[in-house]
Tab-separated table of N, CA and C in Angstrom:
chain	number	residue	atom	x	y	z
A	1	PRO	N	100.576	97.677	104.962
A	1	PRO	CA	101.864	97.825	104.262
A	1	PRO	C	102.595	96.516	104.140
A	2	ILE	N	103.307	96.354	103.098
A	2	ILE	CA	104.035	95.079	102.825
A	2	ILE	C	105.021	94.801	103.938
A	3	GLU	N	105.594	95.737	104.558
A	3	GLU	CA	106.568	95.536	105.624
A	3	GLU	C	105.934	94.813	106.826
A	4	ARG	N	104.653	95.232	107.089
A	4	ARG	CA	103.941	94.641	108.234
A	4	ARG	C	103.615	93.147	107.918
A	5	VAL	N	103.159	92.876	106.757
A	5	VAL	CA	102.913	91.534	106.331
A	5	VAL	C	104.137	90.638	106.341
A	6	ALA	N	105.212	91.201	105.854
A	6	ALA	CA	106.466	90.441	105.857
A	6	ALA	C	106.947	90.166	107.302
A	7	HIS	N	106.813	91.059	108.176
A	7	HIS	CA	107.164	90.886	109.590
A	7	HIS	C	106.257	89.927	110.259
A	8	ASP	N	105.004	90.022	109.990
A	8	ASP	CA	103.994	89.131	110.675
A	8	ASP	C	104.116	87.674	110.176
A	9	THR	N	104.547	87.471	108.958
A	9	THR	CA	104.637	86.128	108.384
A	9	THR	C	106.034	85.530	108.414
A	10	GLU	N	106.875	86.194	109.097
A	10	GLU	CA	108.279	85.730	109.198
A	10	GLU	C	108.326	84.380	109.867
A	11	ARG	N	107.445	84.101	110.782
A	11	ARG	CA	107.355	82.817	111.432
A	11	ARG	C	105.953	82.335	111.358
A	12	ASP	N	105.685	81.107	111.793
A	12	ASP	CA	104.303	80.614	111.861
A	12	ASP	C	103.469	81.490	112.741
A	13	TYR	N	102.393	81.958	112.245
A	13	TYR	CA	101.458	82.806	112.973
A	13	TYR	C	99.964	82.352	112.699
A	14	PHE	N	99.398	81.863	113.733
A	14	PHE	CA	97.989	81.430	113.607
A	14	PHE	C	97.081	82.392	114.162
A	15	MET	N	95.941	82.658	113.504
A	15	MET	CA	94.940	83.576	113.994
A	15	MET	C	93.575	83.018	113.785
A	16	THR	N	92.662	83.515	114.552
A	16	THR	CA	91.237	83.108	114.413
A	16	THR	C	90.632	83.684	113.146
A	17	ALA	N	89.506	83.258	112.788
A	17	ALA	CA	88.799	83.807	111.611
A	17	ALA	C	88.519	85.311	111.812
A	18	GLU	N	88.136	85.635	113.015
A	18	GLU	CA	87.855	87.059	113.320
A	18	GLU	C	89.111	87.922	113.252
A	19	GLU	N	90.214	87.350	113.730
A	19	GLU	CA	91.494	88.096	113.676
A	19	GLU	C	91.925	88.257	112.162
A	20	ALA	N	91.663	87.243	111.396
A	20	ALA	CA	92.072	87.256	109.971
A	20	ALA	C	91.248	88.362	109.246
A	21	LYS	N	90.008	88.506	109.609
A	21	LYS	CA	89.113	89.508	109.020
A	21	LYS	C	89.601	90.899	109.401
A	22	ALA	N	89.944	91.045	110.708
A	22	ALA	CA	90.447	92.417	111.186
A	22	ALA	C	91.747	92.713	110.520
A	23	TYR	N	92.593	91.791	110.287
A	23	TYR	CA	93.871	91.917	109.626
A	23	TYR	C	93.733	92.310	108.194
A	24	GLY	N	92.675	91.861	107.543
A	24	GLY	CA	92.457	92.144	106.142
A	24	GLY	C	92.765	91.018	105.211
A	25	ILE	N	93.029	89.795	105.761
A	25	ILE	CA	93.300	88.627	104.890
A	25	ILE	C	92.113	88.096	104.230
A	26	VAL	N	90.933	88.133	104.964
A	26	VAL	CA	89.687	87.628	104.394
A	26	VAL	C	88.681	88.794	104.459
A	27	ASP	N	87.692	88.633	103.548
A	27	ASP	CA	86.619	89.644	103.494
A	27	ASP	C	85.484	89.349	104.468
A	28	ASP	N	85.082	88.129	104.509
A	28	ASP	CA	84.007	87.749	105.390
A	28	ASP	C	84.255	86.347	106.062
A	29	VAL	N	83.611	86.129	107.116
A	29	VAL	CA	83.643	84.862	107.849
A	29	VAL	C	82.326	84.226	107.711
A	30	VAL	N	82.290	83.010	107.135
A	30	VAL	CA	81.019	82.352	106.959
A	30	VAL	C	80.833	81.312	108.140
A	31	THR	N	79.613	81.450	108.737
A	31	THR	CA	79.337	80.560	109.871
A	31	THR	C	78.276	79.641	109.465
A	32	LYS	N	78.291	78.399	109.997
A	32	LYS	CA	77.300	77.356	109.738
A	32	LYS	C	76.066	77.695	110.551
A	33	LYS	N	74.889	77.576	109.927
A	33	LYS	CA	73.631	77.841	110.633
A	33	LYS	C	73.050	76.611	111.169
């Protein structure tokens, strides 16, 4: 929901690639082989 995104981005919020995927910001995490 937009309210959650607005609340979570109110201040600087850093997350790992895996957290971003779980949050729904990214679809996939690409890793170097």
